[in-house]
């Protein structure tokens, strides 16, 4: 089976009012857990990797691992670069076999973001690869991205329309109140749905992307802490909000934190309860199983992507 672009996936998601999960990979068990879930749910899926995770995994292993997953799982999925920092990073990933790249110029002034995105689009499109860009700036911390709450800005709907028109970008990540990492909201969760609807109205054919979309499931934090963790309480994006967002053009929902939490919760429990064991297959396997269960739940109950592959 093959690595495909997100073009068809997003077209169907836009028409069907559901979203496709884009799950970050950091090791082999996570790759397997995501593809196992997609196979079980017959769901479209995107495997994505940021540059720091790719360096941890090592670039050659990353590509081979993802190719092996497509072959072994017998499904088509997209392979995406998350938060490419510059043209050169995106170019390398296009050349390595990614089917989709994100150029994150959100920290740049508007005109410079347009210029860099346009350049990446030119290179990627000529080689059959699709491009995601970001307009507005999400708060939070994730690998190479670190934006404090004061410098975060929401996406302007008029600028979004101009940006898509002038860059030819395939999908657009918008800032409407989510943030990267576990600590997303000080009080009650809030997303600016009115802004999202305005953006969707201006560019109805452009698939929109929601970064920072982990629900930060409390049961995983509790499990980590019950087995020696000291993770402070945190609030993620409620599943109901993700569902609502999918009705307003959000086609791609990014999840990284929930995967890390599930893996840590399972590994901590397994090691604590089976103290005589020193077999990595046991605790890494427990992590893999819990991630599969969590992603299956998201595909069925939150994204609405189950049965759409
Ligand atoms: P979370 O930190 O909410 O999982 O977001 C991940 C993300 O947006 C990857 O780009």
PDB file of C-alpha atoms and ligand atoms in Angstrom:
ATOM      1  CA  UNK A   1       0.000   0.000   0.000  1.00  0.00           C
ATOM      2  CA  UNK A   2       1.052   3.537  -0.536  1.00  0.00           C
ATOM      3  CA  UNK A   3       1.778   6.866   1.031  1.00  0.00           C
ATOM      4  CA  UNK A   4      -0.723   9.319  -0.432  1.00  0.00           C
ATOM      5  CA  UNK A   5      -1.282  13.061  -0.212  1.00  0.00           C
ATOM      6  CA  UNK A   6      -4.112  14.547   1.858  1.00  0.00           C
ATOM      7  CA  UNK A   7      -5.946  15.896  -1.215  1.00  0.00           C
ATOM      8  CA  UNK A   8      -8.649  13.228  -1.478  1.00  0.00           C
ATOM      9  CA  UNK A   9      -8.893  12.737   2.276  1.00  0.00           C
ATOM     10  CA  UNK A  10      -9.564  16.423   2.854  1.00  0.00           C
ATOM     11  CA  UNK A  11     -12.007  16.743  -0.051  1.00  0.00           C
ATOM     12  CA  UNK A  12     -14.095  13.898   1.398  1.00  0.00           C
ATOM     13  CA  UNK A  13     -13.791  15.249   4.947  1.00  0.00           C
ATOM     14  CA  UNK A  14     -14.905  18.733   3.833  1.00  0.00           C
ATOM     15  CA  UNK A  15     -17.906  17.284   2.018  1.00  0.00           C
ATOM     16  CA  UNK A  16     -18.748  14.901   4.874  1.00  0.00           C
ATOM     17  CA  UNK A  17     -18.265  17.356   7.769  1.00  0.00           C
ATOM     18  CA  UNK A  18     -15.775  15.149   9.610  1.00  0.00           C
ATOM     19  CA  UNK A  19     -12.045  15.442  10.322  1.00  0.00           C
ATOM     20  CA  UNK A  20      -8.953  13.290   9.855  1.00  0.00           C
ATOM     21  CA  UNK A  21      -6.577  12.776  12.783  1.00  0.00           C
ATOM     22  CA  UNK A  22      -2.924  13.727  12.313  1.00  0.00           C
ATOM     23  CA  UNK A  23      -0.934  11.918  14.965  1.00  0.00           C
ATOM     24  CA  UNK A  24       2.681  12.719  15.870  1.00  0.00           C
ATOM     25  CA  UNK A  25       5.199   9.895  15.849  1.00  0.00           C
ATOM     26  CA  UNK A  26       8.189   9.608  18.192  1.00  0.00           C
ATOM     27  CA  UNK A  27       9.085   5.918  18.137  1.00  0.00           C
ATOM     28  CA  UNK A  28       8.197   2.620  16.467  1.00  0.00           C
ATOM     29  CA  UNK A  29       5.460   1.626  18.914  1.00  0.00           C
ATOM     30  CA  UNK A  30       3.634   4.892  18.268  1.00  0.00           C
ATOM     31  CA  UNK A  31       3.772   4.332  14.494  1.00  0.00           C
ATOM     32  CA  UNK A  32       2.326   0.847  14.989  1.00  0.00           C
ATOM     33  CA  UNK A  33      -0.343   2.032  17.434  1.00  0.00           C
ATOM     34  CA  UNK A  34      -1.617   4.693  15.017  1.00  0.00           C
ATOM     35  CA  UNK A  35      -1.764   2.385  12.004  1.00  0.00           C
ATOM     36  CA  UNK A  36      -3.348  -0.423  14.071  1.00  0.00           C
ATOM     37  CA  UNK A  37      -6.110   2.002  15.080  1.00  0.00           C
ATOM     38  CA  UNK A  38      -6.644   3.179  11.486  1.00  0.00           C
ATOM     39  CA  UNK A  39      -6.891  -0.416  10.239  1.00  0.00           C
ATOM     40  CA  UNK A  40      -9.317  -1.408  13.004  1.00  0.00           C
ATOM     41  CA  UNK A  41     -11.530   1.635  12.408  1.00  0.00           C
ATOM     42  CA  UNK A  42     -11.149   1.679   8.606  1.00  0.00           C
ATOM     43  CA  UNK A  43     -10.220   5.313   9.030  1.00  0.00           C
ATOM     44  CA  UNK A  44      -8.142   7.688   6.936  1.00  0.00           C
ATOM     45  CA  UNK A  45      -5.107   8.847   8.915  1.00  0.00           C
ATOM     46  CA  UNK A  46      -2.068  11.115   8.755  1.00  0.00           C
ATOM     47  CA  UNK A  47       1.263  10.236  10.392  1.00  0.00           C
ATOM     48  CA  UNK A  48       3.231  13.369  11.125  1.00  0.00           C
ATOM     49  CA  UNK A  49       6.631  14.137  12.555  1.00  0.00           C
ATOM     50  CA  UNK A  50       8.360  17.320  13.705  1.00  0.00           C
ATOM     51  CA  UNK A  51      12.051  17.922  13.093  1.00  0.00           C
ATOM     52  CA  UNK A  52      13.181  17.284  16.673  1.00  0.00           C
ATOM     53  CA  UNK A  53      11.294  13.975  16.782  1.00  0.00           C
ATOM     54  CA  UNK A  54      12.696  13.083  13.377  1.00  0.00           C
ATOM     55  CA  UNK A  55      16.217  13.711  14.662  1.00  0.00           C
ATOM     56  CA  UNK A  56      15.484  11.519  17.701  1.00  0.00           C
ATOM     57  CA  UNK A  57      14.101   8.750  15.465  1.00  0.00           C
ATOM     58  CA  UNK A  58      16.840   9.558  12.910  1.00  0.00           C
ATOM     59  CA  UNK A  59      15.687  10.653   9.454  1.00  0.00           C
ATOM     60  CA  UNK A  60      16.468   7.425   7.565  1.00  0.00           C
ATOM     61  CA  UNK A  61      14.683   5.313  10.194  1.00  0.00           C
ATOM     62  CA  UNK A  62      11.708   7.677  10.156  1.00  0.00           C
ATOM     63  CA  UNK A  63      11.119   7.274   6.443  1.00  0.00           C
ATOM     64  CA  UNK A  64      11.698   3.507   6.398  1.00  0.00           C
ATOM     65  CA  UNK A  65       9.490   3.005   9.437  1.00  0.00           C
ATOM     66  CA  UNK A  66       6.610   4.893   7.884  1.00  0.00           C
ATOM     67  CA  UNK A  67       7.046   3.086   4.558  1.00  0.00           C
ATOM     68  CA  UNK A  68       7.105  -0.256   6.399  1.00  0.00           C
ATOM     69  CA  UNK A  69       3.929   0.701   8.265  1.00  0.00           C
ATOM     70  CA  UNK A  70       2.089   1.416   4.991  1.00  0.00           C
ATOM     71  CA  UNK A  71       3.212  -1.889   3.540  1.00  0.00           C
ATOM     72  CA  UNK A  72       2.506  -3.931   6.653  1.00  0.00           C
ATOM     73  CA  UNK A  73      -0.836  -2.352   7.573  1.00  0.00           C
ATOM     74  CA  UNK A  74      -2.097  -2.549   3.998  1.00  0.00           C
ATOM     75  CA  UNK A  75      -3.654   0.913   4.105  1.00  0.00           C
ATOM     76  CA  UNK A  76      -2.958   4.212   2.388  1.00  0.00           C
ATOM     77  CA  UNK A  77      -2.042   7.115   4.631  1.00  0.00           C
ATOM     78  CA  UNK A  78      -0.399  10.499   4.414  1.00  0.00           C
ATOM     79  CA  UNK A  79       3.090  11.242   5.737  1.00  0.00           C
ATOM     80  CA  UNK A  80       3.402  14.827   6.871  1.00  0.00           C
ATOM     81  CA  UNK A  81       6.126  17.147   8.180  1.00  0.00           C
ATOM     82  CA  UNK A  82       4.815  19.035  11.216  1.00  0.00           C
ATOM     83  CA  UNK A  83       6.102  22.630  11.697  1.00  0.00           C
ATOM     84  CA  UNK A  84       8.783  22.843   9.013  1.00  0.00           C
ATOM     85  CA  UNK A  85      10.780  25.919   9.992  1.00  0.00           C
ATOM     86  CA  UNK A  86      12.157  27.012   6.640  1.00  0.00           C
ATOM     87  CA  UNK A  87      12.322  26.259   2.929  1.00  0.00           C
ATOM     88  CA  UNK A  88      15.356  23.989   3.265  1.00  0.00           C
ATOM     89  CA  UNK A  89      13.704  21.731   5.875  1.00  0.00           C
ATOM     90  CA  UNK A  90      10.620  21.358   3.677  1.00  0.00           C
ATOM     91  CA  UNK A  91      12.703  20.734   0.573  1.00  0.00           C
ATOM     92  CA  UNK A  92      14.614  17.927   2.272  1.00  0.00           C
ATOM     93  CA  UNK A  93      11.382  16.259   3.427  1.00  0.00           C
ATOM     94  CA  UNK A  94       9.830  16.515  -0.043  1.00  0.00           C
ATOM     95  CA  UNK A  95      12.961  14.871  -1.440  1.00  0.00           C
ATOM     96  CA  UNK A  96      12.878  12.148   1.249  1.00  0.00           C
ATOM     97  CA  UNK A  97       9.380  10.981   0.324  1.00  0.00           C
ATOM     98  CA  UNK A  98       6.982  12.922   2.557  1.00  0.00           C
ATOM     99  CA  UNK A  99       3.612  13.388   0.834  1.00  0.00           C
ATOM    100  CA  UNK A 100       2.765  16.576   2.711  1.00  0.00           C
ATOM    101  CA  UNK A 101       4.806  19.301   4.417  1.00  0.00           C
ATOM    102  CA  UNK A 102       3.949  22.153   6.732  1.00  0.00           C
ATOM    103  CA  UNK A 103       5.829  25.396   6.351  1.00  0.00           C
ATOM    104  CA  UNK A 104       5.350  27.286   9.592  1.00  0.00           C
ATOM    105  CA  UNK A 105       5.911  30.961   8.854  1.00  0.00           C
ATOM    106  CA  UNK A 106       3.500  32.039  11.574  1.00  0.00           C
ATOM    107  CA  UNK A 107       6.241  33.861  13.468  1.00  0.00           C
ATOM    108  CA  UNK A 108       7.062  35.989  10.403  1.00  0.00           C
ATOM    109  CA  UNK A 109       5.408  39.213   9.254  1.00  0.00           C
ATOM    110  CA  UNK A 110       2.475  38.575   6.853  1.00  0.00           C
ATOM    111  CA  UNK A 111       4.357  39.349   3.608  1.00  0.00           C
ATOM    112  CA  UNK A 112       7.338  37.206   4.581  1.00  0.00           C
ATOM    113  CA  UNK A 113       5.066  34.311   5.563  1.00  0.00           C
ATOM    114  CA  UNK A 114       3.428  34.601   2.120  1.00  0.00           C
ATOM    115  CA  UNK A 115       6.774  34.672   0.356  1.00  0.00           C
ATOM    116  CA  UNK A 116       8.196  31.634   2.168  1.00  0.00           C
ATOM    117  CA  UNK A 117       4.960  29.631   1.826  1.00  0.00           C
ATOM    118  CA  UNK A 118       4.725  30.449  -1.888  1.00  0.00           C
ATOM    119  CA  UNK A 119       8.267  29.226  -2.412  1.00  0.00           C
ATOM    120  CA  UNK A 120       7.630  25.942  -0.620  1.00  0.00           C
ATOM    121  CA  UNK A 121       4.380  25.446  -2.577  1.00  0.00           C
ATOM    122  CA  UNK A 122       6.204  25.945  -5.872  1.00  0.00           C
ATOM    123  CA  UNK A 123       8.810  23.322  -4.988  1.00  0.00           C
ATOM    124  CA  UNK A 124       6.420  20.820  -3.394  1.00  0.00           C
ATOM    125  CA  UNK A 125       3.615  21.070  -5.969  1.00  0.00           C
ATOM    126  CA  UNK A 126       6.050  20.440  -8.824  1.00  0.00           C
ATOM    127  CA  UNK A 127       6.827  17.108  -7.119  1.00  0.00           C
ATOM    128  CA  UNK A 128       3.256  16.099  -6.263  1.00  0.00           C
ATOM    129  CA  UNK A 129       3.494  17.026  -2.572  1.00  0.00           C
ATOM    130  CA  UNK A 130       0.884  19.147  -0.758  1.00  0.00           C
ATOM    131  CA  UNK A 131       1.570  22.018   1.646  1.00  0.00           C
ATOM    132  CA  UNK A 132       0.057  23.251   4.911  1.00  0.00           C
ATOM    133  CA  UNK A 133       0.826  26.737   6.240  1.00  0.00           C
ATOM    134  CA  UNK A 134      -0.140  28.638   9.376  1.00  0.00           C
ATOM    135  CA  UNK A 135      -1.556  32.093   9.841  1.00  0.00           C
ATOM    136  CA  UNK A 136      -2.011  33.552  13.306  1.00  0.00           C
ATOM    137  CA  UNK A 137       0.111  32.256  16.131  1.00  0.00           C
ATOM    138  CA  UNK A 138      -0.738  29.480  18.613  1.00  0.00           C
ATOM    139  CA  UNK A 139       0.560  29.692  22.162  1.00  0.00           C
ATOM    140  CA  UNK A 140       2.266  26.742  23.848  1.00  0.00           C
ATOM    141  CA  UNK A 141       5.329  24.543  23.651  1.00  0.00           C
ATOM    142  CA  UNK A 142       5.990  21.680  21.263  1.00  0.00           C
ATOM    143  CA  UNK A 143       9.465  20.575  20.227  1.00  0.00           C
ATOM    144  CA  UNK A 144      10.856  23.474  18.183  1.00  0.00           C
ATOM    145  CA  UNK A 145       7.767  25.684  18.706  1.00  0.00           C
ATOM    146  CA  UNK A 146       7.603  27.848  21.835  1.00  0.00           C
ATOM    147  CA  UNK A 147       5.211  30.799  21.927  1.00  0.00           C
ATOM    148  CA  UNK A 148       4.174  32.499  25.170  1.00  0.00           C
ATOM    149  CA  UNK A 149       0.516  33.438  25.663  1.00  0.00           C
ATOM    150  CA  UNK A 150       1.145  37.177  25.254  1.00  0.00           C
ATOM    151  CA  UNK A 151       2.524  36.878  21.726  1.00  0.00           C
ATOM    152  CA  UNK A 152      -0.179  34.485  20.476  1.00  0.00           C
ATOM    153  CA  UNK A 153      -2.552  35.998  17.887  1.00  0.00           C
ATOM    154  CA  UNK A 154      -5.783  34.672  16.394  1.00  0.00           C
ATOM    155  CA  UNK A 155      -6.145  34.278  12.613  1.00  0.00           C
ATOM    156  CA  UNK A 156      -7.697  37.211  10.768  1.00  0.00           C
ATOM    157  CA  UNK A 157     -10.379  35.947   8.308  1.00  0.00           C
ATOM    158  CA  UNK A 158      -9.628  38.568   5.617  1.00  0.00           C
ATOM    159  CA  UNK A 159      -5.904  37.879   5.791  1.00  0.00           C
ATOM    160  CA  UNK A 160      -6.620  34.127   5.573  1.00  0.00           C
ATOM    161  CA  UNK A 161      -8.415  34.596   2.243  1.00  0.00           C
ATOM    162  CA  UNK A 162      -5.619  36.787   0.855  1.00  0.00           C
ATOM    163  CA  UNK A 163      -2.969  34.363   2.123  1.00  0.00           C
ATOM    164  CA  UNK A 164      -4.518  31.321   0.422  1.00  0.00           C
ATOM    165  CA  UNK A 165      -5.062  33.208  -2.812  1.00  0.00           C
ATOM    166  CA  UNK A 166      -1.504  34.544  -3.005  1.00  0.00           C
ATOM    167  CA  UNK A 167       0.345  31.391  -1.884  1.00  0.00           C
ATOM    168  CA  UNK A 168      -1.688  28.601  -3.497  1.00  0.00           C
ATOM    169  CA  UNK A 169      -1.346  26.651  -0.240  1.00  0.00           C
ATOM    170  CA  UNK A 170      -3.395  23.425   0.047  1.00  0.00           C
ATOM    171  CA  UNK A 171      -4.515  23.694   3.681  1.00  0.00           C
ATOM    172  CA  UNK A 172      -4.330  26.330   6.389  1.00  0.00           C
ATOM    173  CA  UNK A 173      -3.712  25.990  10.128  1.00  0.00           C
ATOM    174  CA  UNK A 174      -5.716  28.573  12.044  1.00  0.00           C
ATOM    175  CA  UNK A 175      -5.323  30.026  15.527  1.00  0.00           C
ATOM    176  CA  UNK A 176      -8.702  30.146  17.287  1.00  0.00           C
ATOM    177  CA  UNK A 177      -7.775  29.476  20.907  1.00  0.00           C
ATOM    178  CA  UNK A 178      -6.012  26.114  21.058  1.00  0.00           C
ATOM    179  CA  UNK A 179      -2.357  25.831  22.060  1.00  0.00           C
ATOM    180  CA  UNK A 180       0.343  23.192  21.934  1.00  0.00           C
ATOM    181  CA  UNK A 181       1.121  21.016  24.954  1.00  0.00           C
ATOM    182  CA  UNK A 182      -0.855  19.962  28.022  1.00  0.00           C
ATOM    183  CA  UNK A 183      -1.545  23.400  29.522  1.00  0.00           C
ATOM    184  CA  UNK A 184      -4.017  24.952  27.125  1.00  0.00           C
ATOM    185  CA  UNK A 185      -6.555  26.924  29.135  1.00  0.00           C
ATOM    186  CA  UNK A 186      -6.282  28.910  32.363  1.00  0.00           C
ATOM    187  CA  UNK A 187     -10.028  28.672  33.101  1.00  0.00           C
ATOM    188  CA  UNK A 188     -12.817  27.139  31.045  1.00  0.00           C
ATOM    189  CA  UNK A 189     -11.849  25.897  27.549  1.00  0.00           C
ATOM    190  CA  UNK A 190     -12.765  28.460  24.896  1.00  0.00           C
ATOM    191  CA  UNK A 191     -12.504  28.354  21.102  1.00  0.00           C
ATOM    192  CA  UNK A 192     -13.486  31.276  18.882  1.00  0.00           C
ATOM    193  CA  UNK A 193     -16.042  29.470  16.699  1.00  0.00           C
ATOM    194  CA  UNK A 194     -17.373  32.713  15.254  1.00  0.00           C
ATOM    195  CA  UNK A 195     -13.918  33.480  13.884  1.00  0.00           C
ATOM    196  CA  UNK A 196     -13.617  29.929  12.547  1.00  0.00           C
ATOM    197  CA  UNK A 197     -16.973  30.260  10.757  1.00  0.00           C
ATOM    198  CA  UNK A 198     -15.856  33.601   9.261  1.00  0.00           C
ATOM    199  CA  UNK A 199     -12.642  32.023   7.974  1.00  0.00           C
ATOM    200  CA  UNK A 200     -14.531  29.025   6.555  1.00  0.00           C
ATOM    201  CA  UNK A 201     -17.021  31.363   4.840  1.00  0.00           C
ATOM    202  CA  UNK A 202     -14.199  33.305   3.121  1.00  0.00           C
ATOM    203  CA  UNK A 203     -12.309  30.157   1.971  1.00  0.00           C
ATOM    204  CA  UNK A 204     -14.932  27.364   1.891  1.00  0.00           C
ATOM    205  CA  UNK A 205     -12.838  25.078  -0.332  1.00  0.00           C
ATOM    206  CA  UNK A 206      -9.671  25.271   1.747  1.00  0.00           C
ATOM    207  CA  UNK A 207      -9.258  22.500   4.322  1.00  0.00           C
ATOM    208  CA  UNK A 208      -8.521  24.060   7.726  1.00  0.00           C
ATOM    209  CA  UNK A 209      -6.207  22.552  10.338  1.00  0.00           C
ATOM    210  CA  UNK A 210      -6.525  22.584  14.117  1.00  0.00           C
ATOM    211  CA  UNK A 211      -3.215  22.361  15.947  1.00  0.00           C
ATOM    212  CA  UNK A 212      -3.091  21.828  19.705  1.00  0.00           C
ATOM    213  CA  UNK A 213      -6.159  19.582  19.642  1.00  0.00           C
ATOM    214  CA  UNK A 214      -5.335  17.061  22.380  1.00  0.00           C
ATOM    215  CA  UNK A 215      -8.073  16.524  24.948  1.00  0.00           C
ATOM    216  CA  UNK A 216      -5.450  15.978  27.692  1.00  0.00           C
ATOM    217  CA  UNK A 217      -7.522  13.104  29.054  1.00  0.00           C
ATOM    218  CA  UNK A 218      -7.638  13.298  32.868  1.00  0.00           C
ATOM    219  CA  UNK A 219      -7.547   9.511  33.297  1.00  0.00           C
ATOM    220  CA  UNK A 220      -4.028   9.416  31.835  1.00  0.00           C
ATOM    221  CA  UNK A 221      -2.749  12.181  34.098  1.00  0.00           C
ATOM    222  CA  UNK A 222      -4.334  10.379  37.068  1.00  0.00           C
ATOM    223  CA  UNK A 223      -2.734   7.094  36.017  1.00  0.00           C
ATOM    224  CA  UNK A 224       0.709   8.714  35.601  1.00  0.00           C
ATOM    225  CA  UNK A 225       0.408  10.303  39.040  1.00  0.00           C
ATOM    226  CA  UNK A 226      -0.943   7.134  40.696  1.00  0.00           C
ATOM    227  CA  UNK A 227       2.286   5.412  39.654  1.00  0.00           C
ATOM    228  CA  UNK A 228       4.839   8.002  40.727  1.00  0.00           C
ATOM    229  CA  UNK A 229       4.234  10.891  38.280  1.00  0.00           C
ATOM    230  CA  UNK A 230       3.979  14.512  39.377  1.00  0.00           C
ATOM    231  CA  UNK A 231       2.096  16.015  36.419  1.00  0.00           C
ATOM    232  CA  UNK A 232       0.115  19.127  37.389  1.00  0.00           C
ATOM    233  CA  UNK A 233      -3.608  19.196  36.539  1.00  0.00           C
ATOM    234  CA  UNK A 234      -4.222  20.371  32.967  1.00  0.00           C
ATOM    235  CA  UNK A 235      -7.150  21.064  30.658  1.00  0.00           C
ATOM    236  CA  UNK A 236      -7.344  20.097  26.997  1.00  0.00           C
ATOM    237  CA  UNK A 237      -9.841  20.692  24.201  1.00  0.00           C
ATOM    238  CA  UNK A 238     -13.176  18.964  24.955  1.00  0.00           C
ATOM    239  CA  UNK A 239     -14.183  16.367  22.367  1.00  0.00           C
ATOM    240  CA  UNK A 240     -17.462  18.201  21.738  1.00  0.00           C
ATOM    241  CA  UNK A 241     -15.489  21.262  20.567  1.00  0.00           C
ATOM    242  CA  UNK A 242     -13.456  19.216  18.098  1.00  0.00           C
ATOM    243  CA  UNK A 243     -16.682  17.777  16.678  1.00  0.00           C
ATOM    244  CA  UNK A 244     -18.155  21.252  16.321  1.00  0.00           C
ATOM    245  CA  UNK A 245     -14.986  22.526  14.609  1.00  0.00           C
ATOM    246  CA  UNK A 246     -15.228  19.727  12.024  1.00  0.00           C
ATOM    247  CA  UNK A 247     -18.531  21.250  10.909  1.00  0.00           C
ATOM    248  CA  UNK A 248     -16.770  24.556  10.067  1.00  0.00           C
ATOM    249  CA  UNK A 249     -14.060  23.346   7.706  1.00  0.00           C
ATOM    250  CA  UNK A 250     -11.568  21.786  10.153  1.00  0.00           C
ATOM    251  CA  UNK A 251     -10.377  18.709   8.226  1.00  0.00           C
ATOM    252  CA  UNK A 252      -7.143  17.926  10.077  1.00  0.00           C
ATOM    253  CA  UNK A 253      -6.898  17.598  13.850  1.00  0.00           C
ATOM    254  CA  UNK A 254      -3.374  17.428  15.339  1.00  0.00           C
ATOM    255  CA  UNK A 255      -2.715  15.218  18.357  1.00  0.00           C
ATOM    256  CA  UNK A 256       0.631  14.731  20.059  1.00  0.00           C
ATOM    257  CA  UNK A 257       0.246  15.365  23.802  1.00  0.00           C
ATOM    258  CA  UNK A 258      -2.470  12.710  24.290  1.00  0.00           C
ATOM    259  CA  UNK A 259      -0.176  10.095  22.724  1.00  0.00           C
ATOM    260  CA  UNK A 260       2.701  11.006  25.037  1.00  0.00           C
ATOM    261  CA  UNK A 261       0.401  10.941  28.073  1.00  0.00           C
ATOM    262  CA  UNK A 262      -1.106   7.554  27.169  1.00  0.00           C
ATOM    263  CA  UNK A 263       2.337   6.037  26.561  1.00  0.00           C
ATOM    264  CA  UNK A 264       3.683   7.347  29.877  1.00  0.00           C
ATOM    265  CA  UNK A 265       0.591   6.251  31.827  1.00  0.00           C
ATOM    266  CA  UNK A 266       0.775   2.699  30.463  1.00  0.00           C
ATOM    267  CA  UNK A 267       4.547   2.357  30.902  1.00  0.00           C
ATOM    268  CA  UNK A 268       4.440   3.655  34.491  1.00  0.00           C
ATOM    269  CA  UNK A 269       1.628   1.247  35.430  1.00  0.00           C
ATOM    270  CA  UNK A 270       3.240  -1.771  33.786  1.00  0.00           C
ATOM    271  CA  UNK A 271       6.622  -1.196  35.417  1.00  0.00           C
ATOM    272  CA  UNK A 272       5.097  -0.467  38.833  1.00  0.00           C
ATOM    273  CA  UNK A 273       2.857  -3.540  38.797  1.00  0.00           C
ATOM    274  CA  UNK A 274       5.323  -6.033  37.367  1.00  0.00           C
ATOM    275  CA  UNK A 275       8.394  -5.148  39.377  1.00  0.00           C
ATOM    276  CA  UNK A 276      10.287  -8.371  38.730  1.00  0.00           C
ATOM    277  CA  UNK A 277      10.144  -7.886  34.956  1.00  0.00           C
ATOM    278  CA  UNK A 278      12.787  -6.062  32.943  1.00  0.00           C
ATOM    279  CA  UNK A 279      11.383  -6.737  29.489  1.00  0.00           C
ATOM    280  CA  UNK A 280      10.916  -3.585  27.364  1.00  0.00           C
ATOM    281  CA  UNK A 281       8.451  -5.451  25.158  1.00  0.00           C
ATOM    282  CA  UNK A 282       6.072  -5.626  28.116  1.00  0.00           C
ATOM    283  CA  UNK A 283       5.982  -1.939  28.967  1.00  0.00           C
ATOM    284  CA  UNK A 284       6.401  -0.583  25.434  1.00  0.00           C
ATOM    285  CA  UNK A 285       3.731  -3.067  24.317  1.00  0.00           C
ATOM    286  CA  UNK A 286       1.394  -1.803  27.051  1.00  0.00           C
ATOM    287  CA  UNK A 287       2.003   1.751  25.824  1.00  0.00           C
ATOM    288  CA  UNK A 288       1.272   0.752  22.246  1.00  0.00           C
ATOM    289  CA  UNK A 289      -2.012  -0.937  23.224  1.00  0.00           C
ATOM    290  CA  UNK A 290      -3.260   2.035  25.219  1.00  0.00           C
ATOM    291  CA  UNK A 291      -2.453   4.463  22.378  1.00  0.00           C
ATOM    292  CA  UNK A 292      -4.344   2.270  19.898  1.00  0.00           C
ATOM    293  CA  UNK A 293      -7.365   2.210  22.209  1.00  0.00           C
ATOM    294  CA  UNK A 294      -7.281   5.993  22.613  1.00  0.00           C
ATOM    295  CA  UNK A 295      -6.919   6.707  18.895  1.00  0.00           C
ATOM    296  CA  UNK A 296      -9.717   4.270  18.030  1.00  0.00           C
ATOM    297  CA  UNK A 297     -11.946   6.172  20.414  1.00  0.00           C
ATOM    298  CA  UNK A 298     -11.012   9.494  18.797  1.00  0.00           C
ATOM    299  CA  UNK A 299     -11.676   8.147  15.300  1.00  0.00           C
ATOM    300  CA  UNK A 300     -15.078   6.751  16.274  1.00  0.00           C
ATOM    301  CA  UNK A 301     -16.473   9.250  18.709  1.00  0.00           C
ATOM    302  CA  UNK A 302     -14.693  12.539  18.074  1.00  0.00           C
ATOM    303  CA  UNK A 303     -13.365  12.840  14.522  1.00  0.00           C
ATOM    304  CA  UNK A 304     -16.107  10.880  12.771  1.00  0.00           C
ATOM    305  CA  UNK A 305     -13.470   9.383  10.452  1.00  0.00           C
ATOM    306  CA  UNK A 306     -14.176   5.725  11.288  1.00  0.00           C
ATOM    307  CA  UNK A 307     -15.388   3.709   8.289  1.00  0.00           C
ATOM    308  CA  UNK A 308     -14.375   6.463   5.802  1.00  0.00           C
ATOM    309  CA  UNK A 309     -11.149   4.951   4.439  1.00  0.00           C
TER     310      UNK A 309
HETATM  311  P1  LIG B   1      -1.225  18.830  21.156  1.00  0.00           P
HETATM  312  O1  LIG B   1      -0.068  19.330  21.953  1.00  0.00           O
HETATM  313  O2  LIG B   1      -2.521  19.405  21.648  1.00  0.00           O
HETATM  314  O3  LIG B   1      -1.279  17.366  21.072  1.00  0.00           O
HETATM  315  O4  LIG B   1      -1.057  19.389  19.672  1.00  0.00           O
HETATM  316  C1  LIG B   1      -0.184  18.769  18.768  1.00  0.00           C
HETATM  317  C2  LIG B   1       0.031  19.575  17.546  1.00  0.00           C
HETATM  318  O5  LIG B   1      -0.643  20.526  17.265  1.00  0.00           O
HETATM  319  C3  LIG B   1       1.091  19.124  16.624  1.00  0.00           C
HETATM  320  O6  LIG B   1       1.399  20.095  15.675  1.00  0.00           O
END
